Amino acid sequence: CLSLLPPGHIKIGLKGTSVSQAIRNIVTEGLEGPDDTIETLSGHLRDMAQSEPMELSPGVVLIHAHVSQVTTPTAFLGVNRSGWKMPNTTQDANILLLLLSPKEAPPETHLKALAELVEPLHTTESCEKVINATSVEEVLNVFTSEVGSLKSEVGKKARGS
C-alpha cells in the first residue's frame, strides 16, 4: 500500500478547508507536472466530489478516476476532523480518498489498487485512528497494521480457527 499511498500524498489537519480546496492542496503537492495539467486534473476531481462521491462507510469518501496524468495507480488521502459536506453521503466526510489509475491500465489494475487502498479502512476503529492521527506516520501505521491483521483474520477463518 505504501507504493500506492506515499507519505507525501497524505494530508492531515485539513480542518477549515472546503472539499475543493482540500483536493487542490492534496493533488498539487502530490503530483509533479505542468501546473495547468495538474489544475485540470484537480478540477476534474473537484467536479466528481460534487457530483459522484462514493461513500465507502459513514465519514469515508472515495473519488476515483482513470486519467492520463499518471502512469501507475496513485492514491491520495486527506483528513478533516470536522468533516466536509458532500452530496449523497450519510454524514460529513472525515476521510477523503482519491485514486487515480492510468487511462490505459486494464480494469483489474484499478480494482486491485482500489482494494489495496480501502482494505485498511474496513473497521470503524481503523477509520477513527486515521481521523485522530496527529502525524502522517500514524496514518501509515494504520495502513500497514490493518492490512496484516485483516489477512490473518481471513487466514484464521479459512483454516476454521
JSON list of N, CA, C and O in Angstrom, two decimals, residues 15-66:
[
{"chain": "A", "resi": 15, "resn": "LYS", "atom": "N", "xyz": [-8.85, 20.69, 8.46]},
{"chain": "A", "resi": 15, "resn": "LYS", "atom": "CA", "xyz": [-10.00, 21.40, 9.05]},
{"chain": "A", "resi": 15, "resn": "LYS", "atom": "C", "xyz": [-10.03, 22.83, 8.51]},
{"chain": "A", "resi": 15, "resn": "LYS", "atom": "O", "xyz": [-8.98, 23.46, 8.36]},
{"chain": "A", "resi": 16, "resn": "GLY", "atom": "N", "xyz": [-11.21, 23.30, 8.22]},
{"chain": "A", "resi": 16, "resn": "GLY", "atom": "CA", "xyz": [-11.34, 24.67, 7.74]},
{"chain": "A", "resi": 16, "resn": "GLY", "atom": "C", "xyz": [-11.19, 24.81, 6.23]},
{"chain": "A", "resi": 16, "resn": "GLY", "atom": "O", "xyz": [-11.27, 25.91, 5.71]},
{"chain": "A", "resi": 17, "resn": "THR", "atom": "N", "xyz": [-10.97, 23.69, 5.54]},
{"chain": "A", "resi": 17, "resn": "THR", "atom": "CA", "xyz": [-10.89, 23.76, 4.07]},
{"chain": "A", "resi": 17, "resn": "THR", "atom": "C", "xyz": [-12.20, 23.25, 3.49]},
{"chain": "A", "resi": 17, "resn": "THR", "atom": "O", "xyz": [-12.90, 22.47, 4.11]},
{"chain": "A", "resi": 18, "resn": "SER", "atom": "N", "xyz": [-12.51, 23.71, 2.30]},
{"chain": "A", "resi": 18, "resn": "SER", "atom": "CA", "xyz": [-13.63, 23.12, 1.56]},
{"chain": "A", "resi": 18, "resn": "SER", "atom": "C", "xyz": [-13.10, 21.86, 0.92]},
{"chain": "A", "resi": 18, "resn": "SER", "atom": "O", "xyz": [-11.88, 21.67, 0.80]},
{"chain": "A", "resi": 19, "resn": "VAL", "atom": "N", "xyz": [-13.98, 21.00, 0.48]},
{"chain": "A", "resi": 19, "resn": "VAL", "atom": "CA", "xyz": [-13.51, 19.78, -0.18]},
{"chain": "A", "resi": 19, "resn": "VAL", "atom": "C", "xyz": [-12.74, 20.14, -1.45]},
{"chain": "A", "resi": 19, "resn": "VAL", "atom": "O", "xyz": [-11.73, 19.52, -1.78]},
{"chain": "A", "resi": 20, "resn": "SER", "atom": "N", "xyz": [-13.15, 21.19, -2.14]},
{"chain": "A", "resi": 20, "resn": "SER", "atom": "CA", "xyz": [-12.44, 21.63, -3.35]},
{"chain": "A", "resi": 20, "resn": "SER", "atom": "C", "xyz": [-11.02, 22.10, -3.02]},
{"chain": "A", "resi": 20, "resn": "SER", "atom": "O", "xyz": [-10.07, 21.75, -3.72]},
{"chain": "A", "resi": 21, "resn": "GLN", "atom": "N", "xyz": [-10.89, 22.89, -1.95]},
{"chain": "A", "resi": 21, "resn": "GLN", "atom": "CA", "xyz": [-9.56, 23.34, -1.53]},
{"chain": "A", "resi": 21, "resn": "GLN", "atom": "C", "xyz": [-8.69, 22.16, -1.13]},
{"chain": "A", "resi": 21, "resn": "GLN", "atom": "O", "xyz": [-7.50, 22.11, -1.46]},
{"chain": "A", "resi": 22, "resn": "ALA", "atom": "N", "xyz": [-9.28, 21.21, -0.41]},
{"chain": "A", "resi": 22, "resn": "ALA", "atom": "CA", "xyz": [-8.52, 20.05, 0.04]},
{"chain": "A", "resi": 22, "resn": "ALA", "atom": "C", "xyz": [-8.01, 19.25, -1.15]},
{"chain": "A", "resi": 22, "resn": "ALA", "atom": "O", "xyz": [-6.83, 18.87, -1.19]},
{"chain": "A", "resi": 23, "resn": "ILE", "atom": "N", "xyz": [-8.87, 19.01, -2.13]},
{"chain": "A", "resi": 23, "resn": "ILE", "atom": "CA", "xyz": [-8.45, 18.26, -3.32]},
{"chain": "A", "resi": 23, "resn": "ILE", "atom": "C", "xyz": [-7.33, 19.00, -4.04]},
{"chain": "A", "resi": 23, "resn": "ILE", "atom": "O", "xyz": [-6.32, 18.40, -4.41]},
{"chain": "A", "resi": 24, "resn": "ARG", "atom": "N", "xyz": [-7.50, 20.29, -4.22]},
{"chain": "A", "resi": 24, "resn": "ARG", "atom": "CA", "xyz": [-6.46, 21.08, -4.90]},
{"chain": "A", "resi": 24, "resn": "ARG", "atom": "C", "xyz": [-5.14, 20.98, -4.14]},
{"chain": "A", "resi": 24, "resn": "ARG", "atom": "O", "xyz": [-4.09, 20.72, -4.74]},
{"chain": "A", "resi": 25, "resn": "ASN", "atom": "N", "xyz": [-5.17, 21.13, -2.81]},
{"chain": "A", "resi": 25, "resn": "ASN", "atom": "CA", "xyz": [-3.94, 21.06, -2.00]},
{"chain": "A", "resi": 25, "resn": "ASN", "atom": "C", "xyz": [-3.27, 19.69, -2.11]},
{"chain": "A", "resi": 25, "resn": "ASN", "atom": "O", "xyz": [-2.07, 19.59, -2.31]},
{"chain": "A", "resi": 26, "resn": "ILE", "atom": "N", "xyz": [-4.07, 18.65, -1.95]},
{"chain": "A", "resi": 26, "resn": "ILE", "atom": "CA", "xyz": [-3.54, 17.29, -1.95]},
{"chain": "A", "resi": 26, "resn": "ILE", "atom": "C", "xyz": [-2.89, 16.96, -3.30]},
{"chain": "A", "resi": 26, "resn": "ILE", "atom": "O", "xyz": [-1.77, 16.48, -3.36]},
{"chain": "A", "resi": 27, "resn": "VAL", "atom": "N", "xyz": [-3.61, 17.22, -4.39]},
{"chain": "A", "resi": 27, "resn": "VAL", "atom": "CA", "xyz": [-3.13, 16.86, -5.72]},
{"chain": "A", "resi": 27, "resn": "VAL", "atom": "C", "xyz": [-1.95, 17.73, -6.14]},
{"chain": "A", "resi": 27, "resn": "VAL", "atom": "O", "xyz": [-0.96, 17.24, -6.67]},
{"chain": "A", "resi": 28, "resn": "THR", "atom": "N", "xyz": [-2.03, 19.03, -5.88]},
{"chain": "A", "resi": 28, "resn": "THR", "atom": "CA", "xyz": [-0.97, 19.95, -6.29]},
{"chain": "A", "resi": 28, "resn": "THR", "atom": "C", "xyz": [0.35, 19.59, -5.60]},
{"chain": "A", "resi": 28, "resn": "THR", "atom": "O", "xyz": [1.41, 19.60, -6.22]},
{"chain": "A", "resi": 29, "resn": "GLU", "atom": "N", "xyz": [0.29, 19.25, -4.32]},
{"chain": "A", "resi": 29, "resn": "GLU", "atom": "CA", "xyz": [1.51, 18.92, -3.60]},
{"chain": "A", "resi": 29, "resn": "GLU", "atom": "C", "xyz": [2.01, 17.51, -3.92]},
{"chain": "A", "resi": 29, "resn": "GLU", "atom": "O", "xyz": [3.18, 17.22, -3.80]},
{"chain": "A", "resi": 30, "resn": "GLY", "atom": "N", "xyz": [1.09, 16.63, -4.32]},
{"chain": "A", "resi": 30, "resn": "GLY", "atom": "CA", "xyz": [1.47, 15.23, -4.50]},
{"chain": "A", "resi": 30, "resn": "GLY", "atom": "C", "xyz": [1.88, 14.84, -5.90]},
{"chain": "A", "resi": 30, "resn": "GLY", "atom": "O", "xyz": [2.58, 13.85, -6.09]},
{"chain": "A", "resi": 31, "resn": "LEU", "atom": "N", "xyz": [1.47, 15.60, -6.91]},
{"chain": "A", "resi": 31, "resn": "LEU", "atom": "CA", "xyz": [1.79, 15.24, -8.29]},
{"chain": "A", "resi": 31, "resn": "LEU", "atom": "C", "xyz": [2.77, 16.22, -8.88]},
{"chain": "A", "resi": 31, "resn": "LEU", "atom": "O", "xyz": [2.75, 17.41, -8.57]},
{"chain": "A", "resi": 32, "resn": "GLU", "atom": "N", "xyz": [3.62, 15.70, -9.76]},
{"chain": "A", "resi": 32, "resn": "GLU", "atom": "CA", "xyz": [4.54, 16.57, -10.47]},
{"chain": "A", "resi": 32, "resn": "GLU", "atom": "C", "xyz": [4.04, 16.71, -11.90]},
{"chain": "A", "resi": 32, "resn": "GLU", "atom": "O", "xyz": [3.42, 15.80, -12.44]},
{"chain": "A", "resi": 33, "resn": "GLY", "atom": "N", "xyz": [4.34, 17.85, -12.49]},
{"chain": "A", "resi": 33, "resn": "GLY", "atom": "CA", "xyz": [3.93, 18.09, -13.87]},
{"chain": "A", "resi": 33, "resn": "GLY", "atom": "C", "xyz": [3.59, 19.54, -14.06]},
{"chain": "A", "resi": 33, "resn": "GLY", "atom": "O", "xyz": [3.64, 20.34, -13.12]},
{"chain": "A", "resi": 34, "resn": "PRO", "atom": "N", "xyz": [3.24, 19.90, -15.30]},
{"chain": "A", "resi": 34, "resn": "PRO", "atom": "CA", "xyz": [2.87, 21.30, -15.59]},
{"chain": "A", "resi": 34, "resn": "PRO", "atom": "C", "xyz": [1.66, 21.72, -14.74]},
{"chain": "A", "resi": 34, "resn": "PRO", "atom": "O", "xyz": [0.73, 20.95, -14.55]},
{"chain": "A", "resi": 35, "resn": "ASP", "atom": "N", "xyz": [1.72, 22.96, -14.25]},
{"chain": "A", "resi": 35, "resn": "ASP", "atom": "CA", "xyz": [0.64, 23.47, -13.39]},
{"chain": "A", "resi": 35, "resn": "ASP", "atom": "C", "xyz": [-0.73, 23.36, -14.04]},
{"chain": "A", "resi": 35, "resn": "ASP", "atom": "O", "xyz": [-1.70, 23.00, -13.38]},
{"chain": "A", "resi": 36, "resn": "ASP", "atom": "N", "xyz": [-0.81, 23.67, -15.34]},
{"chain": "A", "resi": 36, "resn": "ASP", "atom": "CA", "xyz": [-2.13, 23.64, -15.99]},
{"chain": "A", "resi": 36, "resn": "ASP", "atom": "C", "xyz": [-2.67, 22.21, -16.07]},
{"chain": "A", "resi": 36, "resn": "ASP", "atom": "O", "xyz": [-3.87, 21.98, -15.93]},
{"chain": "A", "resi": 37, "resn": "THR", "atom": "N", "xyz": [-1.79, 21.23, -16.25]},
{"chain": "A", "resi": 37, "resn": "THR", "atom": "CA", "xyz": [-2.22, 19.83, -16.30]},
{"chain": "A", "resi": 37, "resn": "THR", "atom": "C", "xyz": [-2.75, 19.40, -14.93]},
{"chain": "A", "resi": 37, "resn": "THR", "atom": "O", "xyz": [-3.80, 18.76, -14.82]},
{"chain": "A", "resi": 38, "resn": "ILE", "atom": "N", "xyz": [-2.02, 19.75, -13.89]},
{"chain": "A", "resi": 38, "resn": "ILE", "atom": "CA", "xyz": [-2.44, 19.39, -12.53]},
{"chain": "A", "resi": 38, "resn": "ILE", "atom": "C", "xyz": [-3.72, 20.12, -12.15]},
{"chain": "A", "resi": 38, "resn": "ILE", "atom": "O", "xyz": [-4.62, 19.56, -11.53]},
{"chain": "A", "resi": 39, "resn": "GLU", "atom": "N", "xyz": [-3.84, 21.36, -12.57]},
{"chain": "A", "resi": 39, "resn": "GLU", "atom": "CA", "xyz": [-5.06, 22.13, -12.28]},
{"chain": "A", "resi": 39, "resn": "GLU", "atom": "C", "xyz": [-6.27, 21.52, -13.00]},
{"chain": "A", "resi": 39, "resn": "GLU", "atom": "O", "xyz": [-7.35, 21.45, -12.44]},
{"chain": "A", "resi": 40, "resn": "THR", "atom": "N", "xyz": [-6.07, 21.06, -14.23]},
{"chain": "A", "resi": 40, "resn": "THR", "atom": "CA", "xyz": [-7.16, 20.41, -14.97]},
{"chain": "A", "resi": 40, "resn": "THR", "atom": "C", "xyz": [-7.60, 19.14, -14.24]},
{"chain": "A", "resi": 40, "resn": "THR", "atom": "O", "xyz": [-8.79, 18.90, -14.05]},
{"chain": "A", "resi": 41, "resn": "LEU", "atom": "N", "xyz": [-6.63, 18.34, -13.83]},
{"chain": "A", "resi": 41, "resn": "LEU", "atom": "CA", "xyz": [-6.93, 17.10, -13.10]},
{"chain": "A", "resi": 41, "resn": "LEU", "atom": "C", "xyz": [-7.63, 17.42, -11.78]},
{"chain": "A", "resi": 41, "resn": "LEU", "atom": "O", "xyz": [-8.64, 16.81, -11.44]},
{"chain": "A", "resi": 42, "resn": "SER", "atom": "N", "xyz": [-7.11, 18.38, -11.07]},
{"chain": "A", "resi": 42, "resn": "SER", "atom": "CA", "xyz": [-7.68, 18.79, -9.79]},
{"chain": "A", "resi": 42, "resn": "SER", "atom": "C", "xyz": [-9.13, 19.26, -9.99]},
{"chain": "A", "resi": 42, "resn": "SER", "atom": "O", "xyz": [-10.02, 18.90, -9.21]},
{"chain": "A", "resi": 43, "resn": "GLY", "atom": "N", "xyz": [-9.38, 20.01, -11.03]},
{"chain": "A", "resi": 43, "resn": "GLY", "atom": "CA", "xyz": [-10.73, 20.49, -11.33]},
{"chain": "A", "resi": 43, "resn": "GLY", "atom": "C", "xyz": [-11.68, 19.33, -11.63]},
{"chain": "A", "resi": 43, "resn": "GLY", "atom": "O", "xyz": [-12.83, 19.32, -11.16]},
{"chain": "A", "resi": 44, "resn": "HIS", "atom": "N", "xyz": [-11.19, 18.34, -12.36]},
{"chain": "A", "resi": 44, "resn": "HIS", "atom": "CA", "xyz": [-12.00, 17.16, -12.67]},
{"chain": "A", "resi": 44, "resn": "HIS", "atom": "C", "xyz": [-12.38, 16.42, -11.38]},
{"chain": "A", "resi": 44, "resn": "HIS", "atom": "O", "xyz": [-13.53, 16.03, -11.18]},
{"chain": "A", "resi": 45, "resn": "LEU", "atom": "N", "xyz": [-11.41, 16.24, -10.49]},
{"chain": "A", "resi": 45, "resn": "LEU", "atom": "CA", "xyz": [-11.67, 15.56, -9.21]},
{"chain": "A", "resi": 45, "resn": "LEU", "atom": "C", "xyz": [-12.63, 16.37, -8.34]},
{"chain": "A", "resi": 45, "resn": "LEU", "atom": "O", "xyz": [-13.50, 15.81, -7.67]},
{"chain": "A", "resi": 46, "resn": "ARG", "atom": "N", "xyz": [-12.49, 17.69, -8.35]},
{"chain": "A", "resi": 46, "resn": "ARG", "atom": "CA", "xyz": [-13.39, 18.54, -7.56]},
{"chain": "A", "resi": 46, "resn": "ARG", "atom": "C", "xyz": [-14.82, 18.43, -8.09]},
{"chain": "A", "resi": 46, "resn": "ARG", "atom": "O", "xyz": [-15.77, 18.35, -7.30]},
{"chain": "A", "resi": 47, "resn": "ASP", "atom": "N", "xyz": [-14.97, 18.38, -9.41]},
{"chain": "A", "resi": 47, "resn": "ASP", "atom": "CA", "xyz": [-16.31, 18.20, -10.00]},
{"chain": "A", "resi": 47, "resn": "ASP", "atom": "C", "xyz": [-16.89, 16.86, -9.58]},
{"chain": "A", "resi": 47, "resn": "ASP", "atom": "O", "xyz": [-18.08, 16.77, -9.24]},
{"chain": "A", "resi": 48, "resn": "MET", "atom": "N", "xyz": [-16.07, 15.81, -9.60]},
{"chain": "A", "resi": 48, "resn": "MET", "atom": "CA", "xyz": [-16.54, 14.48, -9.20]},
{"chain": "A", "resi": 48, "resn": "MET", "atom": "C", "xyz": [-16.97, 14.47, -7.73]},
{"chain": "A", "resi": 48, "resn": "MET", "atom": "O", "xyz": [-17.93, 13.80, -7.37]},
{"chain": "A", "resi": 49, "resn": "ALA", "atom": "N", "xyz": [-16.25, 15.22, -6.90]},
{"chain": "A", "resi": 49, "resn": "ALA", "atom": "CA", "xyz": [-16.59, 15.28, -5.47]},
{"chain": "A", "resi": 49, "resn": "ALA", "atom": "C", "xyz": [-17.97, 15.88, -5.26]},
{"chain": "A", "resi": 49, "resn": "ALA", "atom": "O", "xyz": [-18.69, 15.51, -4.33]},
{"chain": "A", "resi": 50, "resn": "GLN", "atom": "N", "xyz": [-18.36, 16.79, -6.13]},
{"chain": "A", "resi": 50, "resn": "GLN", "atom": "CA", "xyz": [-19.67, 17.44, -6.00]},
{"chain": "A", "resi": 50, "resn": "GLN", "atom": "C", "xyz": [-20.78, 16.64, -6.67]},
{"chain": "A", "resi": 50, "resn": "GLN", "atom": "O", "xyz": [-21.94, 16.80, -6.33]},
{"chain": "A", "resi": 51, "resn": "SER", "atom": "N", "xyz": [-20.42, 15.77, -7.61]},
{"chain": "A", "resi": 51, "resn": "SER", "atom": "CA", "xyz": [-21.47, 15.06, -8.35]},
{"chain": "A", "resi": 51, "resn": "SER", "atom": "C", "xyz": [-21.53, 13.56, -8.05]},
{"chain": "A", "resi": 51, "resn": "SER", "atom": "O", "xyz": [-22.61, 12.99, -8.06]},
{"chain": "A", "resi": 52, "resn": "GLU", "atom": "N", "xyz": [-20.40, 12.93, -7.78]},
{"chain": "A", "resi": 52, "resn": "GLU", "atom": "CA", "xyz": [-20.43, 11.48, -7.62]},
{"chain": "A", "resi": 52, "resn": "GLU", "atom": "C", "xyz": [-19.45, 10.95, -6.58]},
{"chain": "A", "resi": 52, "resn": "GLU", "atom": "O", "xyz": [-18.67, 10.05, -6.87]},
{"chain": "A", "resi": 53, "resn": "PRO", "atom": "N", "xyz": [-19.49, 11.47, -5.37]},
{"chain": "A", "resi": 53, "resn": "PRO", "atom": "CA", "xyz": [-18.61, 10.89, -4.35]},
{"chain": "A", "resi": 53, "resn": "PRO", "atom": "C", "xyz": [-19.12, 9.50, -3.99]},
{"chain": "A", "resi": 53, "resn": "PRO", "atom": "O", "xyz": [-20.32, 9.26, -4.00]},
{"chain": "A", "resi": 54, "resn": "MET", "atom": "N", "xyz": [-18.20, 8.58, -3.72]},
{"chain": "A", "resi": 54, "resn": "MET", "atom": "CA", "xyz": [-18.59, 7.22, -3.35]},
{"chain": "A", "resi": 54, "resn": "MET", "atom": "C", "xyz": [-18.33, 7.05, -1.86]},
{"chain": "A", "resi": 54, "resn": "MET", "atom": "O", "xyz": [-17.19, 7.08, -1.41]},
{"chain": "A", "resi": 55, "resn": "GLU", "atom": "N", "xyz": [-19.42, 6.90, -1.10]},
{"chain": "A", "resi": 55, "resn": "GLU", "atom": "CA", "xyz": [-19.29, 6.73, 0.34]},
{"chain": "A", "resi": 55, "resn": "GLU", "atom": "C", "xyz": [-18.98, 5.26, 0.63]},
{"chain": "A", "resi": 55, "resn": "GLU", "atom": "O", "xyz": [-19.79, 4.38, 0.37]},
{"chain": "A", "resi": 56, "resn": "LEU", "atom": "N", "xyz": [-17.78, 5.00, 1.15]},
{"chain": "A", "resi": 56, "resn": "LEU", "atom": "CA", "xyz": [-17.37, 3.64, 1.47]},
{"chain": "A", "resi": 56, "resn": "LEU", "atom": "C", "xyz": [-17.98, 3.19, 2.79]},
{"chain": "A", "resi": 56, "resn": "LEU", "atom": "O", "xyz": [-18.36, 2.04, 2.96]},
{"chain": "A", "resi": 57, "resn": "SER", "atom": "N", "xyz": [-18.04, 4.11, 3.73]},
{"chain": "A", "resi": 57, "resn": "SER", "atom": "CA", "xyz": [-18.69, 3.91, 5.02]},
{"chain": "A", "resi": 57, "resn": "SER", "atom": "C", "xyz": [-18.96, 5.31, 5.55]},
{"chain": "A", "resi": 57, "resn": "SER", "atom": "O", "xyz": [-18.42, 6.29, 5.01]},
{"chain": "A", "resi": 58, "resn": "PRO", "atom": "N", "xyz": [-19.80, 5.46, 6.58]},
{"chain": "A", "resi": 58, "resn": "PRO", "atom": "CA", "xyz": [-20.06, 6.81, 7.06]},
{"chain": "A", "resi": 58, "resn": "PRO", "atom": "C", "xyz": [-18.75, 7.55, 7.41]},
{"chain": "A", "resi": 58, "resn": "PRO", "atom": "O", "xyz": [-17.93, 7.03, 8.17]},
{"chain": "A", "resi": 59, "resn": "GLY", "atom": "N", "xyz": [-18.56, 8.70, 6.79]},
{"chain": "A", "resi": 59, "resn": "GLY", "atom": "CA", "xyz": [-17.36, 9.50, 7.06]},
{"chain": "A", "resi": 59, "resn": "GLY", "atom": "C", "xyz": [-16.18, 9.22, 6.16]},
{"chain": "A", "resi": 59, "resn": "GLY", "atom": "O", "xyz": [-15.17, 9.91, 6.22]},
{"chain": "A", "resi": 60, "resn": "VAL", "atom": "N", "xyz": [-16.28, 8.21, 5.29]},
{"chain": "A", "resi": 60, "resn": "VAL", "atom": "CA", "xyz": [-15.18, 7.86, 4.39]},
{"chain": "A", "resi": 60, "resn": "VAL", "atom": "C", "xyz": [-15.68, 7.92, 2.94]},
{"chain": "A", "resi": 60, "resn": "VAL", "atom": "O", "xyz": [-16.59, 7.19, 2.57]},
{"chain": "A", "resi": 61, "resn": "VAL", "atom": "N", "xyz": [-15.07, 8.80, 2.16]},
{"chain": "A", "resi": 61, "resn": "VAL", "atom": "CA", "xyz": [-15.50, 9.00, 0.77]},
{"chain": "A", "resi": 61, "resn": "VAL", "atom": "C", "xyz": [-14.33, 8.76, -0.17]},
{"chain": "A", "resi": 61, "resn": "VAL", "atom": "O", "xyz": [-13.20, 9.16, 0.10]},
{"chain": "A", "resi": 62, "resn": "LEU", "atom": "N", "xyz": [-14.64, 8.10, -1.28]},
{"chain": "A", "resi": 62, "resn": "LEU", "atom": "CA", "xyz": [-13.66, 7.80, -2.31]},
{"chain": "A", "resi": 62, "resn": "LEU", "atom": "C", "xyz": [-14.06, 8.50, -3.60]},
{"chain": "A", "resi": 62, "resn": "LEU", "atom": "O", "xyz": [-15.23, 8.50, -3.98]},
{"chain": "A", "resi": 63, "resn": "ILE", "atom": "N", "xyz": [-13.07, 9.07, -4.26]},
{"chain": "A", "resi": 63, "resn": "ILE", "atom": "CA", "xyz": [-13.24, 9.60, -5.61]},
{"chain": "A", "resi": 63, "resn": "ILE", "atom": "C", "xyz": [-12.17, 8.91, -6.44]},
{"chain": "A", "resi": 63, "resn": "ILE", "atom": "O", "xyz": [-10.99, 8.95, -6.09]},
{"chain": "A", "resi": 64, "resn": "HIS", "atom": "N", "xyz": [-12.59, 8.23, -7.50]},
{"chain": "A", "resi": 64, "resn": "HIS", "atom": "CA", "xyz": [-11.59, 7.53, -8.31]},
{"chain": "A", "resi": 64, "resn": "HIS", "atom": "C", "xyz": [-11.84, 7.80, -9.79]},
{"chain": "A", "resi": 64, "resn": "HIS", "atom": "O", "xyz": [-12.97, 8.00, -10.21]},
{"chain": "A", "resi": 65, "resn": "ALA", "atom": "N", "xyz": [-10.73, 7.82, -10.52]},
{"chain": "A", "resi": 65, "resn": "ALA", "atom": "CA", "xyz": [-10.82, 8.15, -11.94]},
{"chain": "A", "resi": 65, "resn": "ALA", "atom": "C", "xyz": [-9.67, 7.52, -12.72]},
{"chain": "A", "resi": 65, "resn": "ALA", "atom": "O", "xyz": [-8.61, 7.25, -12.16]},
{"chain": "A", "resi": 66, "resn": "HIS", "atom": "N", "xyz": [-9.92, 7.30, -14.00]},
{"chain": "A", "resi": 66, "resn": "HIS", "atom": "CA", "xyz": [-8.88, 6.87, -14.94]},
{"chain": "A", "resi": 66, "resn": "HIS", "atom": "C", "xyz": [-8.42, 8.13, -15.66]},
{"chain": "A", "resi": 66, "resn": "HIS", "atom": "O", "xyz": [-9.22, 8.82, -16.28]}
]
